[in-house]
Each structure stands twice: as C-alpha cells, then as structure tokens.
C-alpha cells in the first residue's frame, strides 16, 4: 500500500516526512542498524495531530506504527511501507517537586527526565541508557538502577494520556479507565498511542555507583563475588554482572552498581569486591544519579546490527553460571554485552496481578546483546545468539520480559503475560478490535468464538 502526503488530513499540523524529504534518512534511523523504509513518517506536533493520524489510518485502513526514540529491540516501531506516527516532537517535561511527579510527553528520552528531576533532588526508575524512550521503556516494564528501591518504571506510572483506536483521547489512571491502567502497565503499545505519562518521583540525592572491570581470566571469580553481593543485598543496592566483547577483540568482565543508601554503609555491602584485587577500570564513586546515566551509553552504539536473547533466573546456580560463562568465552562480535541484572526488592513485592507486567518472580534477568557491523555476518551472529539463549533456557524460570524479546520470539509473548494474557486479549478486543496497534509485541484481539 502506498500512502501519499497529500492524503493526510489538512488539519495535520506536524511535519510530514516522505521518502523524498531531505530528513527522511535521519527520521527513519532506529537503534538497530536496519534499512527500514516506511511509506511516510508523520511527526506529530501536538495531541490533536496524534488523533488526526489515528482517525485517518482507521478510515483509510492504512497500516500504522507508533514510534518514539526507536530503541525497540524487535525494531517493530519503524516498519517498511507503513504510516509511522512519530512522537519525537512531543518533548515537554514538567516536574512538580511538591507532589513529586514528572509529567512527561511521549517523545522524551530518559536522559532528559533524569536531568530534569535531579535538579530537584528527585529521581525514579529509568533506563540505563540516556537515549532510550520513556514511553517504550515504561509501558512494557522498565528495569533500571533504582528498581529494587522503587519498583519498575511501569510501577511508577500514575497516569497516562492515550489516543485509542477510535481516535478518543483518554485519561488513564487508577480511577479513570482502570482496566486500561492495568493493561498499559506492561502491554501499553497494544492499546493506543500514548501522548504523555505521569511518573512518581522520589528524593534521591547522591548514590555510590559506577562500574569495575576486570580481565576476562577472572570471570568465574567476578561472577562468584557478584553472587555473594546479591545474596546479601538490601533494596538500596542494584548490581549487574557484565561480560563484554570489546571492539578491539578483547573480553572484559565487571560489576556495575548503584547503591541508593547512606554512603557510609556502601563499603560494607560492597566488601566482597575487595577479594578480586585491583580492577582494570574503576568508576565507582559517590555521584549524582544523572551522572550514572552515562555509564552504558557508549557500549551499544546506534546503528550497529544486534540480536538479543533474555531469560529470567530464579537463582544463579553453579550450572547457570557455567552455561553463561561457556558461551561468553566464544564471543567474537565487537559490541557484545552479557548482563545479569539483580531483580527482587520492590519489583518482587508488588502483587503479580497488579499490572500486566509479570516479571516479578525472577531474582535475576539474563540478557545477551550481540552486536556487529556487517550485514554479511548476520546469519552467523544470529545463530550464535540463539544458541546462547538455548543454553541458558534450561536454567531459566518461566516468563519473559517483552522489552527484551527480539523479532523472532513472538511465540514467547503469551508466556511473558502469563495468567494476564487472556484478559489482555479481551481488553484488546474492546479497545482495538481491528488490531490497529499491531507493530509491537502483539496481543491479538480475542476472537468471536472465544467469547462464548
Ligand atoms: C541501548 C538500549 C538500552 C536499553 N536499556 C534498557 C534498560 O536499562 N532497562 C530496560 O528495561 N530496557 C532497556 N532497553 C529496552 C527498552 O526498554 C525497549 O527497547 C523500549 O521499548 C524502547 O523504547 P523506545 O520508546 O526507545 O522505542 P520505540 O522503538 O520508539 O518503541 C518501542 C515500542 O513501544 C511502542 N511505543 C513507542 N512510543 C509509544 C507511544 N507513545 N504510545 C504507544 N506505544 C509506543 C512502539 O510502537 C514499539 O512497539 C534498552 C534498549 C536499548 C536499545
């Protein structure tokens, strides 16, 4: 299907970026270096533009995708041939330091929210990379440095403004459209185009945070220390284990951490690190939470080729550690990171049916991001990533984190939503019966014969 700029409603006030537009190549760029060619990118200038585009797509039966910062792991937000509604120009942030709330428009990236909130000594759970979009991250979970203190990002959504498939702008919170409020905190992209999110903030001044790296030969020791630290960690401490394949062909291992408690007590929590000897790189110090935001920024550059696999682990057993390290040693791509993130704390205390996001039972999240440059290497690199995921799967617990699912893992979507999946399908039938919002980790509307 072709979509011509002249076909868009005259009342659309934003920028229309067609393939002939000089800004087309820049506007269609996403984190994954894929050559996506949408029919038209409609950069919405305000909420009414979002409504106009949705009404138009519905009346003309045009495939419509919604994109923000374009960091989708499955690269679904920039499909070939579709009309793409971009929220990037909706970039307003209002911080209410008294109510401790951030009202954030849908095109905002995490780095801007963290900086704006930090000016008031406030913060919330956000992405570890500044360029990730607030909407995609928070609508589907949101694991970050402060999650053991404050829960996931979706747990901190207080309200949403969303344009649903019928073109209506709806306020969604615990009192208004509570069914959508449940569904959109975990499966948000399925139910409409969000125009703004209101997020709860917390007083956070200084944290002890950063990364310590060690030679890859110490991988097993670092992993064992990581397991000791996480076994005794309070909610104030979030740690990552890393195994990195670097652009120069070397490997390194490390621990990333954020201690959101009294700095005098950080040393006790981190004491097991001393047994590892001097690190090759050490950025751990007291810092503002906005400085920590930069720690991962350079590790997975925009525009490289990537393939991912992820699992939740209920424990970090010796067998799981052996399986992970065996594959880490065979990393040969230049931008490859293996993460194990420590979950639990506030994430696990929220009742599992409180939101559509279900990843509350795992104690750890395992993730491999395999990154390379040349398309000629695609099949070999993808096969390696899949094999890594299969090797870890026997040690995993049930469930899947939708934000970490790659394009070839749609079969895991029901597992990701667990017992909430059928409720999501029934709500999808009510709010988006034609599956207009389908360029995502899609929950198909319940079919007619399933309602009897
Ligand atoms: C470099 C990098 C670092 C990351 N770090 C973390 C991390 O620390 N923790 C973590 O949990 N995840 C992390 N992620 C995963 C990230 O949370 C998801 O990829 C997220 O969906 C990206 O959101 P986005 O808005 O940038 O992407 P987009 O590609 O713009 O959108 C992602 C999805 O959300 C939908 N969407 C976007 N905007 C809207 C809207 N306004 N209304 C409705 N639907 C919308 C899109 O249609 C698409 O389905 C990271 C990803 C990358 C690439």
Tab-separated table of C-alpha atoms and ligand atoms in Angstrom:
chain	number	residue	atom	x	y	z
A	1	UNK	CA	0.000	0.000	0.000
A	2	UNK	CA	1.280	3.484	-0.768
A	3	UNK	CA	0.489	6.450	1.445
A	4	UNK	CA	0.822	9.823	-0.200
A	5	UNK	CA	1.462	13.011	1.840
A	6	UNK	CA	-1.442	14.703	0.070
A	7	UNK	CA	-3.770	12.063	1.509
A	8	UNK	CA	-3.125	13.136	5.105
A	9	UNK	CA	-5.823	15.340	6.619
A	10	UNK	CA	-5.281	19.077	6.022
A	11	UNK	CA	-5.701	19.629	9.765
A	12	UNK	CA	-2.466	17.692	10.474
A	13	UNK	CA	-0.097	20.392	11.750
A	14	UNK	CA	3.115	18.417	12.254
A	15	UNK	CA	5.919	17.592	9.848
A	16	UNK	CA	5.266	15.073	7.085
A	17	UNK	CA	8.425	13.215	6.117
A	18	UNK	CA	8.064	11.319	2.833
A	19	UNK	CA	10.871	9.313	1.150
A	20	UNK	CA	11.714	12.385	-0.953
A	21	UNK	CA	12.131	14.630	2.140
A	22	UNK	CA	15.772	15.572	2.918
A	23	UNK	CA	15.251	14.463	6.536
A	24	UNK	CA	13.837	11.022	5.626
A	25	UNK	CA	17.035	9.012	6.220
A	26	UNK	CA	17.626	10.594	9.602
A	27	UNK	CA	13.986	10.241	10.664
A	28	UNK	CA	13.834	6.522	9.812
A	29	UNK	CA	17.016	5.641	11.707
A	30	UNK	CA	16.496	3.301	14.644
A	31	UNK	CA	18.849	1.785	17.236
A	32	UNK	CA	19.164	-1.433	15.267
A	33	UNK	CA	21.028	-0.722	12.028
A	34	UNK	CA	18.265	-1.956	9.724
A	35	UNK	CA	17.328	-0.264	6.468
A	36	UNK	CA	13.651	0.360	7.238
A	37	UNK	CA	11.628	2.325	4.660
A	38	UNK	CA	8.266	3.491	5.975
A	39	UNK	CA	5.832	4.986	3.458
A	40	UNK	CA	5.542	8.205	5.454
A	41	UNK	CA	6.656	9.487	8.849
A	42	UNK	CA	4.143	11.879	10.418
A	43	UNK	CA	5.944	13.782	13.164
A	44	UNK	CA	3.079	14.896	15.391
A	45	UNK	CA	3.326	18.439	16.773
A	46	UNK	CA	0.600	18.039	19.381
A	47	UNK	CA	-2.020	15.678	20.742
A	48	UNK	CA	-4.585	16.584	18.100
A	49	UNK	CA	-2.108	15.518	15.379
A	50	UNK	CA	-1.915	12.090	17.015
A	51	UNK	CA	-5.723	11.915	16.907
A	52	UNK	CA	-5.857	13.020	13.250
A	53	UNK	CA	-3.332	10.361	12.179
A	54	UNK	CA	-5.138	7.589	14.033
A	55	UNK	CA	-8.537	8.592	12.619
A	56	UNK	CA	-7.016	8.760	9.142
A	57	UNK	CA	-5.314	5.360	9.389
A	58	UNK	CA	-8.571	3.854	10.664
A	59	UNK	CA	-10.785	5.349	7.958
A	60	UNK	CA	-8.370	4.505	5.105
A	61	UNK	CA	-7.278	1.135	6.576
A	62	UNK	CA	-3.608	2.150	6.406
A	63	UNK	CA	-1.009	0.180	8.448
A	64	UNK	CA	0.015	2.472	11.306
A	65	UNK	CA	3.005	2.234	13.639
A	66	UNK	CA	3.810	4.452	16.626
A	67	UNK	CA	7.438	5.348	17.288
A	68	UNK	CA	9.264	7.338	19.928
A	69	UNK	CA	13.015	7.068	20.429
A	70	UNK	CA	13.238	3.976	18.186
A	71	UNK	CA	15.117	1.692	20.601
A	72	UNK	CA	12.733	-1.230	20.090
A	73	UNK	CA	14.707	-4.474	20.399
A	74	UNK	CA	12.471	-6.110	17.783
A	75	UNK	CA	12.635	-2.995	15.537
A	76	UNK	CA	8.847	-3.061	15.209
A	77	UNK	CA	8.288	0.686	15.562
A	78	UNK	CA	9.650	1.552	12.071
A	79	UNK	CA	8.078	-0.952	9.630
A	80	UNK	CA	8.602	-0.937	5.893
A	81	UNK	CA	5.689	0.552	3.948
A	82	UNK	CA	3.671	1.799	6.945
A	83	UNK	CA	2.497	5.208	8.070
A	84	UNK	CA	4.607	5.938	11.153
A	85	UNK	CA	3.289	8.342	13.803
A	86	UNK	CA	6.373	9.782	15.491
A	87	UNK	CA	6.056	11.350	18.945
A	88	UNK	CA	9.590	12.782	18.976
A	89	UNK	CA	8.395	16.403	18.787
A	90	UNK	CA	6.231	15.858	21.899
A	91	UNK	CA	9.175	16.586	24.167
A	92	UNK	CA	7.790	18.519	27.145
A	93	UNK	CA	8.737	17.681	30.760
A	94	UNK	CA	7.106	19.236	33.832
A	95	UNK	CA	8.454	18.403	37.281
A	96	UNK	CA	6.195	19.007	40.277
A	97	UNK	CA	8.629	18.938	43.211
A	98	UNK	CA	5.834	19.253	45.787
A	99	UNK	CA	3.713	16.325	44.584
A	100	UNK	CA	6.922	14.568	43.437
A	101	UNK	CA	5.589	13.902	39.956
A	102	UNK	CA	7.031	14.165	36.447
A	103	UNK	CA	4.616	14.791	33.577
A	104	UNK	CA	6.493	13.671	30.505
A	105	UNK	CA	5.354	13.831	26.884
A	106	UNK	CA	5.705	10.658	24.867
A	107	UNK	CA	8.725	11.627	22.749
A	108	UNK	CA	11.028	12.281	25.712
A	109	UNK	CA	14.151	10.175	26.286
A	110	UNK	CA	15.308	9.033	29.726
A	111	UNK	CA	18.405	11.218	29.903
A	112	UNK	CA	16.223	14.349	29.830
A	113	UNK	CA	13.882	13.127	32.589
A	114	UNK	CA	16.749	12.109	34.851
A	115	UNK	CA	18.446	15.512	34.392
A	116	UNK	CA	15.221	17.492	34.972
A	117	UNK	CA	14.260	15.528	38.110
A	118	UNK	CA	17.821	15.626	39.512
A	119	UNK	CA	17.660	19.442	39.591
A	120	UNK	CA	15.057	18.979	42.354
A	121	UNK	CA	16.908	16.144	44.137
A	122	UNK	CA	14.363	13.667	42.720
A	123	UNK	CA	14.576	10.505	40.618
A	124	UNK	CA	12.677	7.381	39.601
A	125	UNK	CA	13.462	4.048	37.956
A	126	UNK	CA	14.681	4.789	34.419
A	127	UNK	CA	16.626	3.097	31.615
A	128	UNK	CA	20.352	2.582	31.931
A	129	UNK	CA	20.974	4.339	28.584
A	130	UNK	CA	20.004	8.014	28.194
A	131	UNK	CA	18.700	7.750	24.613
A	132	UNK	CA	16.035	5.097	25.371
A	133	UNK	CA	12.490	6.456	25.088
A	134	UNK	CA	10.410	6.894	28.230
A	135	UNK	CA	7.263	5.531	26.537
A	136	UNK	CA	8.510	2.214	25.122
A	137	UNK	CA	10.520	1.514	28.278
A	138	UNK	CA	7.877	2.356	30.886
A	139	UNK	CA	4.839	0.959	29.031
A	140	UNK	CA	6.357	-2.540	28.957
A	141	UNK	CA	8.077	-2.816	32.367
A	142	UNK	CA	11.262	-0.793	32.759
A	143	UNK	CA	14.203	-2.296	34.682
A	144	UNK	CA	16.696	0.257	35.988
A	145	UNK	CA	19.250	1.222	38.611
A	146	UNK	CA	16.635	2.201	41.219
A	147	UNK	CA	14.181	-0.671	40.719
A	148	UNK	CA	14.903	-2.549	43.963
A	149	UNK	CA	14.078	0.663	45.870
A	150	UNK	CA	11.115	1.928	43.823
A	151	UNK	CA	9.862	-0.884	41.566
A	152	UNK	CA	9.918	-0.944	37.775
A	153	UNK	CA	9.149	2.141	35.683
A	154	UNK	CA	5.631	0.866	34.976
A	155	UNK	CA	5.029	0.615	38.736
A	156	UNK	CA	5.658	4.347	38.926
A	157	UNK	CA	3.212	5.360	36.209
A	158	UNK	CA	0.497	7.380	37.924
A	159	UNK	CA	-1.459	8.324	34.819
A	160	UNK	CA	-1.362	8.214	31.029
A	161	UNK	CA	-2.974	10.200	28.259
A	162	UNK	CA	-3.643	7.913	25.335
A	163	UNK	CA	-5.380	8.116	21.979
A	164	UNK	CA	-7.157	4.812	21.413
A	165	UNK	CA	-8.077	3.217	18.072
A	166	UNK	CA	-11.390	5.138	17.946
A	167	UNK	CA	-9.457	8.446	17.990
A	168	UNK	CA	-10.567	9.300	21.555
A	169	UNK	CA	-8.084	10.943	23.905
A	170	UNK	CA	-8.483	9.136	27.225
A	171	UNK	CA	-7.102	9.805	30.664
A	172	UNK	CA	-5.970	6.528	32.160
A	173	UNK	CA	-5.282	6.134	35.868
A	174	UNK	CA	-6.454	4.088	38.852
A	175	UNK	CA	-9.933	5.750	38.735
A	176	UNK	CA	-10.394	6.588	35.076
A	177	UNK	CA	-10.290	3.598	32.693
A	178	UNK	CA	-8.771	1.329	35.376
A	179	UNK	CA	-8.836	-1.683	33.006
A	180	UNK	CA	-6.569	0.178	30.568
A	181	UNK	CA	-4.441	1.344	33.505
A	182	UNK	CA	-3.786	-2.308	34.372
A	183	UNK	CA	-3.176	-3.366	30.758
A	184	UNK	CA	-0.982	-0.452	29.699
A	185	UNK	CA	1.490	-1.022	32.518
A	186	UNK	CA	3.125	-3.944	30.718
A	187	UNK	CA	1.418	-4.162	27.316
A	188	UNK	CA	0.939	-0.447	26.610
A	189	UNK	CA	1.764	-0.272	22.896
A	190	UNK	CA	-1.157	-2.601	22.158
A	191	UNK	CA	-3.844	-0.185	23.355
A	192	UNK	CA	-3.149	3.165	21.737
A	193	UNK	CA	-0.720	5.998	21.144
A	194	UNK	CA	0.323	7.461	24.475
A	195	UNK	CA	0.805	11.209	24.397
A	196	UNK	CA	2.040	11.725	27.976
A	197	UNK	CA	2.923	9.815	31.125
A	198	UNK	CA	2.881	10.969	34.744
A	199	UNK	CA	5.594	9.280	36.800
A	200	UNK	CA	6.119	9.168	40.569
A	201	UNK	CA	9.449	10.630	41.769
A	202	UNK	CA	11.436	10.034	44.966
A	203	UNK	CA	14.051	12.023	46.846
A	204	UNK	CA	17.454	10.724	45.670
A	205	UNK	CA	20.475	12.904	46.155
A	206	UNK	CA	23.784	11.131	45.823
A	207	UNK	CA	24.390	7.447	45.108
A	208	UNK	CA	27.538	5.311	45.232
A	209	UNK	CA	27.695	3.973	41.723
A	210	UNK	CA	29.755	3.046	38.676
A	211	UNK	CA	31.487	0.080	37.098
A	212	UNK	CA	34.518	-2.009	37.992
A	213	UNK	CA	36.069	-4.037	35.166
A	214	UNK	CA	38.480	-6.965	35.440
A	215	UNK	CA	40.401	-9.159	32.972
A	216	UNK	CA	38.269	-11.901	31.442
A	217	UNK	CA	40.513	-14.523	33.059
A	218	UNK	CA	38.871	-13.561	36.355
A	219	UNK	CA	35.341	-14.167	35.038
A	220	UNK	CA	34.482	-17.005	37.409
A	221	UNK	CA	35.789	-15.125	40.465
A	222	UNK	CA	33.865	-11.984	39.498
A	223	UNK	CA	30.705	-13.991	38.993
A	224	UNK	CA	31.106	-15.692	42.369
A	225	UNK	CA	31.615	-12.305	44.063
A	226	UNK	CA	28.538	-10.990	42.253
A	227	UNK	CA	26.522	-13.914	43.630
A	228	UNK	CA	27.793	-13.207	47.168
A	229	UNK	CA	26.926	-9.495	46.890
A	230	UNK	CA	23.435	-10.160	45.567
A	231	UNK	CA	22.762	-12.823	48.231
A	232	UNK	CA	23.188	-10.196	50.955
A	233	UNK	CA	21.924	-7.085	49.116
A	234	UNK	CA	19.281	-4.802	50.576
A	235	UNK	CA	16.780	-2.931	48.409
A	236	UNK	CA	19.132	0.046	48.141
A	237	UNK	CA	21.634	-1.909	46.030
A	238	UNK	CA	21.166	-2.810	42.339
A	239	UNK	CA	24.041	-4.664	40.684
A	240	UNK	CA	24.779	-6.002	37.207
A	241	UNK	CA	27.286	-8.681	36.238
A	242	UNK	CA	28.832	-7.951	32.812
A	243	UNK	CA	30.852	-9.953	30.340
A	244	UNK	CA	31.821	-7.747	27.384
A	245	UNK	CA	33.210	-8.444	23.925
A	246	UNK	CA	35.056	-5.246	23.032
A	247	UNK	CA	35.682	-3.567	19.634
A	248	UNK	CA	39.432	-4.404	19.883
A	249	UNK	CA	38.649	-8.132	20.188
A	250	UNK	CA	39.401	-8.352	23.913
A	251	UNK	CA	36.954	-9.515	26.576
A	252	UNK	CA	36.366	-7.983	29.988
A	253	UNK	CA	34.160	-8.776	32.948
A	254	UNK	CA	32.784	-6.470	35.549
A	255	UNK	CA	30.224	-5.425	38.060
A	256	UNK	CA	28.064	-2.328	37.694
A	257	UNK	CA	26.332	-0.990	40.766
A	258	UNK	CA	24.119	1.684	42.200
A	259	UNK	CA	23.844	1.989	45.987
A	260	UNK	CA	20.953	4.272	46.874
A	261	UNK	CA	21.557	4.431	50.621
A	262	UNK	CA	23.807	6.146	53.154
A	263	UNK	CA	27.264	6.212	51.521
A	264	UNK	CA	28.887	5.222	54.833
A	265	UNK	CA	27.192	1.802	54.606
A	266	UNK	CA	28.043	1.175	50.935
A	267	UNK	CA	31.501	-0.161	51.792
A	268	UNK	CA	30.009	-2.980	53.876
A	269	UNK	CA	27.616	-4.033	51.122
A	270	UNK	CA	30.419	-3.961	48.547
A	271	UNK	CA	33.154	-5.541	50.724
A	272	UNK	CA	33.233	-8.839	48.731
A	273	UNK	CA	34.661	-6.865	45.758
A	274	UNK	CA	37.953	-6.418	47.612
A	275	UNK	CA	38.863	-10.086	47.177
A	276	UNK	CA	39.095	-9.503	43.398
A	277	UNK	CA	42.162	-7.270	43.656
A	278	UNK	CA	42.614	-4.051	41.682
A	279	UNK	CA	40.210	-3.570	38.739
A	280	UNK	CA	41.475	-2.523	35.279
A	281	UNK	CA	38.808	0.207	35.211
A	282	UNK	CA	37.028	1.679	38.210
A	283	UNK	CA	34.418	4.444	38.016
A	284	UNK	CA	32.733	3.619	41.348
A	285	UNK	CA	32.353	6.727	43.489
A	286	UNK	CA	29.710	8.947	45.030
A	287	UNK	CA	27.855	10.730	42.228
A	288	UNK	CA	24.569	12.267	41.195
A	289	UNK	CA	22.094	9.807	39.699
A	290	UNK	CA	22.255	11.834	36.463
A	291	UNK	CA	25.993	11.054	36.148
A	292	UNK	CA	25.325	7.314	36.444
A	293	UNK	CA	23.071	7.589	33.399
A	294	UNK	CA	26.158	7.829	31.157
A	295	UNK	CA	27.731	4.521	32.257
A	296	UNK	CA	26.309	2.338	29.468
A	297	UNK	CA	25.789	4.986	26.831
A	298	UNK	CA	28.721	4.035	24.575
A	299	UNK	CA	28.509	0.252	24.870
A	300	UNK	CA	25.880	-0.467	22.216
A	301	UNK	CA	26.288	2.196	19.515
A	302	UNK	CA	23.347	3.393	17.441
A	303	UNK	CA	23.129	1.769	14.033
A	304	UNK	CA	25.073	-1.483	14.604
A	305	UNK	CA	23.446	-4.872	13.897
A	306	UNK	CA	22.110	-6.587	17.019
A	307	UNK	CA	20.445	-9.771	18.140
A	308	UNK	CA	19.273	-10.478	21.676
A	309	UNK	CA	18.199	-13.260	23.993
A	310	UNK	CA	16.959	-12.939	27.570
A	311	UNK	CA	15.621	-15.102	30.388
A	312	UNK	CA	14.585	-14.680	33.995
A	313	UNK	CA	16.506	-16.809	36.503
A	314	UNK	CA	15.023	-17.774	39.863
A	315	UNK	CA	18.519	-18.394	41.234
A	316	UNK	CA	22.045	-18.025	39.952
A	317	UNK	CA	23.135	-21.653	40.297
A	318	UNK	CA	26.599	-23.047	39.532
A	319	UNK	CA	25.115	-24.761	36.485
A	320	UNK	CA	23.644	-21.470	35.191
A	321	UNK	CA	26.978	-19.723	35.798
A	322	UNK	CA	28.838	-22.489	33.894
A	323	UNK	CA	26.428	-22.295	30.942
A	324	UNK	CA	26.701	-18.500	30.744
A	325	UNK	CA	30.493	-18.372	31.025
A	326	UNK	CA	30.996	-21.159	28.472
A	327	UNK	CA	29.198	-19.076	25.830
A	328	UNK	CA	30.782	-15.799	26.928
A	329	UNK	CA	34.210	-17.230	26.133
A	330	UNK	CA	33.148	-17.723	22.497
A	331	UNK	CA	32.101	-14.070	21.967
A	332	UNK	CA	33.675	-12.783	18.761
A	333	UNK	CA	31.456	-9.789	17.834
A	334	UNK	CA	32.685	-6.291	18.737
A	335	UNK	CA	29.694	-4.816	20.624
A	336	UNK	CA	28.583	-7.744	22.710
A	337	UNK	CA	27.405	-7.443	26.277
A	338	UNK	CA	26.149	-10.141	28.573
A	339	UNK	CA	24.227	-8.737	31.522
A	340	UNK	CA	22.832	-10.347	34.604
A	341	UNK	CA	20.648	-7.813	36.457
A	342	UNK	CA	19.639	-8.371	40.073
A	343	UNK	CA	15.847	-8.121	40.362
A	344	UNK	CA	13.760	-8.515	43.531
A	345	UNK	CA	13.342	-5.880	46.214
A	346	UNK	CA	10.407	-3.572	45.426
A	347	UNK	CA	9.920	-5.228	41.993
A	348	UNK	CA	9.035	-8.536	43.645
A	349	UNK	CA	6.855	-7.110	46.425
A	350	UNK	CA	4.181	-5.656	44.144
A	351	UNK	CA	1.340	-8.203	43.712
A	352	UNK	CA	1.871	-10.106	40.480
A	353	UNK	CA	-1.610	-9.338	39.145
A	354	UNK	CA	-1.360	-5.567	39.903
A	355	UNK	CA	-0.141	-4.813	36.364
A	356	UNK	CA	0.079	-6.621	33.025
A	357	UNK	CA	3.877	-6.663	33.506
A	358	UNK	CA	4.580	-10.083	35.053
A	359	UNK	CA	8.336	-10.247	35.633
A	360	UNK	CA	8.179	-10.085	39.416
A	361	UNK	CA	9.128	-13.629	40.360
A	362	UNK	CA	12.626	-13.797	38.817
A	363	UNK	CA	15.571	-12.940	41.057
A	364	UNK	CA	17.813	-12.215	38.071
A	365	UNK	CA	17.415	-11.162	34.456
A	366	UNK	CA	19.930	-12.639	31.987
A	367	UNK	CA	20.444	-10.752	28.713
A	368	UNK	CA	22.886	-11.152	25.840
A	369	UNK	CA	23.134	-8.271	23.356
A	370	UNK	CA	25.239	-9.459	20.437
A	371	UNK	CA	26.381	-6.536	18.262
A	372	UNK	CA	28.343	-6.345	14.983
A	373	UNK	CA	28.715	-4.097	11.946
A	374	UNK	CA	28.500	-6.039	8.679
A	375	UNK	CA	25.198	-7.404	7.296
A	376	UNK	CA	27.278	-10.260	5.789
A	377	UNK	CA	27.732	-11.615	9.340
A	378	UNK	CA	24.011	-11.572	10.183
A	379	UNK	CA	23.217	-15.280	9.917
A	380	UNK	CA	26.297	-16.461	11.816
A	381	UNK	CA	25.800	-13.883	14.608
A	382	UNK	CA	22.076	-14.542	14.941
A	383	UNK	CA	22.712	-18.301	15.163
A	384	UNK	CA	25.288	-17.720	17.915
A	385	UNK	CA	22.850	-15.557	19.913
A	386	UNK	CA	20.065	-18.120	19.573
A	387	UNK	CA	22.395	-20.904	20.739
A	388	UNK	CA	23.342	-18.803	23.776
A	389	UNK	CA	19.667	-18.351	24.673
A	390	UNK	CA	19.018	-22.075	24.264
A	391	UNK	CA	21.962	-22.917	26.541
A	392	UNK	CA	20.601	-20.689	29.325
A	393	UNK	CA	16.937	-21.723	28.878
A	394	UNK	CA	17.194	-24.950	30.955
A	395	UNK	CA	18.298	-22.814	33.945
A	396	UNK	CA	15.588	-20.175	33.469
A	397	UNK	CA	12.325	-19.720	35.303
A	398	UNK	CA	9.043	-19.140	33.459
A	399	UNK	CA	8.127	-15.816	31.875
A	400	UNK	CA	9.818	-13.383	29.523
A	401	UNK	CA	10.426	-9.637	29.557
A	402	UNK	CA	8.681	-8.165	26.492
A	403	UNK	CA	11.119	-5.260	26.169
A	404	UNK	CA	13.954	-7.782	25.661
A	405	UNK	CA	12.193	-10.040	23.109
A	406	UNK	CA	13.724	-9.984	19.636
A	407	UNK	CA	11.769	-10.192	16.370
A	408	UNK	CA	11.944	-13.996	16.250
A	409	UNK	CA	10.418	-14.566	19.702
A	410	UNK	CA	6.730	-13.749	19.311
A	411	UNK	CA	5.934	-17.287	20.477
A	412	UNK	CA	7.077	-16.126	23.958
A	413	UNK	CA	4.505	-13.291	24.206
A	414	UNK	CA	1.809	-15.419	25.959
A	415	UNK	CA	4.461	-16.618	28.434
A	416	UNK	CA	5.530	-13.001	29.042
A	417	UNK	CA	2.000	-12.068	30.165
A	418	UNK	CA	1.257	-15.369	31.918
A	419	UNK	CA	-2.147	-15.511	33.614
A	420	UNK	CA	-2.953	-11.984	32.399
A	421	UNK	CA	-2.736	-12.886	28.701
A	422	UNK	CA	-6.388	-13.828	28.169
A	423	UNK	CA	-7.549	-10.661	29.997
A	424	UNK	CA	-5.284	-8.617	27.717
A	425	UNK	CA	-6.814	-10.273	24.643
A	426	UNK	CA	-10.306	-9.490	25.857
A	427	UNK	CA	-9.381	-5.826	26.545
A	428	UNK	CA	-7.722	-5.659	23.141
A	429	UNK	CA	-10.990	-6.787	21.583
A	430	UNK	CA	-12.806	-3.988	23.413
A	431	UNK	CA	-10.369	-1.145	22.687
A	432	UNK	CA	-8.682	-2.190	19.419
A	433	UNK	CA	-10.826	-4.853	17.740
A	434	UNK	CA	-9.149	-4.443	14.330
A	435	UNK	CA	-5.655	-4.659	15.842
A	436	UNK	CA	-4.688	-1.232	14.552
A	437	UNK	CA	-1.831	-1.126	17.089
A	438	UNK	CA	-0.006	-4.242	15.906
A	439	UNK	CA	3.598	-3.150	15.277
A	440	UNK	CA	4.692	-4.214	18.749
A	441	UNK	CA	4.854	-7.398	20.881
A	442	UNK	CA	1.365	-8.006	19.686
A	443	UNK	CA	-1.555	-9.263	21.739
A	444	UNK	CA	-4.198	-10.261	19.196
A	445	UNK	CA	-7.833	-9.338	19.994
A	446	UNK	CA	-9.890	-12.175	21.400
A	447	UNK	CA	-11.811	-13.822	18.537
A	448	UNK	CA	-15.637	-14.063	18.341
A	449	UNK	CA	-15.738	-17.774	19.098
A	450	UNK	CA	-13.556	-17.289	22.197
A	451	UNK	CA	-16.124	-15.097	23.937
A	452	UNK	CA	-18.921	-17.657	24.003
B	1	LIG	C1	20.557	0.756	24.141
B	1	LIG	C2	19.374	0.201	24.879
B	1	LIG	C3	19.353	0.215	26.271
B	1	LIG	C4	18.257	-0.303	26.962
B	1	LIG	N1	18.268	-0.292	28.333
B	1	LIG	C5	17.219	-0.810	28.998
B	1	LIG	C6	17.204	-0.847	30.431
B	1	LIG	O1	18.115	-0.362	31.095
B	1	LIG	N2	16.142	-1.426	31.044
B	1	LIG	C7	15.072	-1.932	30.326
B	1	LIG	O2	14.129	-2.408	30.953
B	1	LIG	N3	15.046	-1.872	28.990
B	1	LIG	C8	16.099	-1.360	28.315
B	1	LIG	N4	16.082	-1.366	26.952
B	1	LIG	C9	14.915	-1.896	26.239
B	1	LIG	C10	13.927	-0.750	26.034
B	1	LIG	O3	13.226	-0.525	27.240
B	1	LIG	C11	12.901	-1.085	24.944
B	1	LIG	O4	13.576	-1.383	23.758
B	1	LIG	C12	11.888	0.048	24.768
B	1	LIG	O5	10.723	-0.465	24.183
B	1	LIG	C13	12.429	1.183	23.913
B	1	LIG	O6	11.502	2.227	23.888
B	1	LIG	P1	11.605	3.420	22.817
B	1	LIG	O7	10.469	4.307	23.099
B	1	LIG	O8	13.001	3.939	22.805
B	1	LIG	O9	11.449	2.610	21.460
B	1	LIG	P2	10.438	2.689	20.212
B	1	LIG	O10	11.112	1.836	19.178
B	1	LIG	O11	10.117	4.073	19.841
B	1	LIG	O12	9.127	1.971	20.760
B	1	LIG	C14	9.160	0.695	21.364
B	1	LIG	C15	7.744	0.113	21.372
B	1	LIG	O13	6.886	0.985	22.096
B	1	LIG	C16	5.868	1.495	21.243
B	1	LIG	N5	5.692	2.910	21.523
B	1	LIG	C17	6.629	3.885	21.485
B	1	LIG	N6	6.080	5.059	21.817
B	1	LIG	C18	4.787	4.822	22.061
B	1	LIG	C19	3.686	5.645	22.439
B	1	LIG	N7	3.825	6.954	22.624
B	1	LIG	N8	2.472	5.071	22.605
B	1	LIG	C20	2.303	3.746	22.412
B	1	LIG	N9	3.296	2.922	22.049
B	1	LIG	C21	4.536	3.457	21.883
B	1	LIG	C22	6.339	1.255	19.816
B	1	LIG	O14	5.254	1.098	18.931
B	1	LIG	C23	7.135	-0.037	19.988
B	1	LIG	O15	6.271	-1.161	19.992
B	1	LIG	C24	17.156	-0.841	26.239
B	1	LIG	C25	17.173	-0.844	24.849
B	1	LIG	C26	18.257	-0.337	24.168
B	1	LIG	C27	18.267	-0.386	22.677
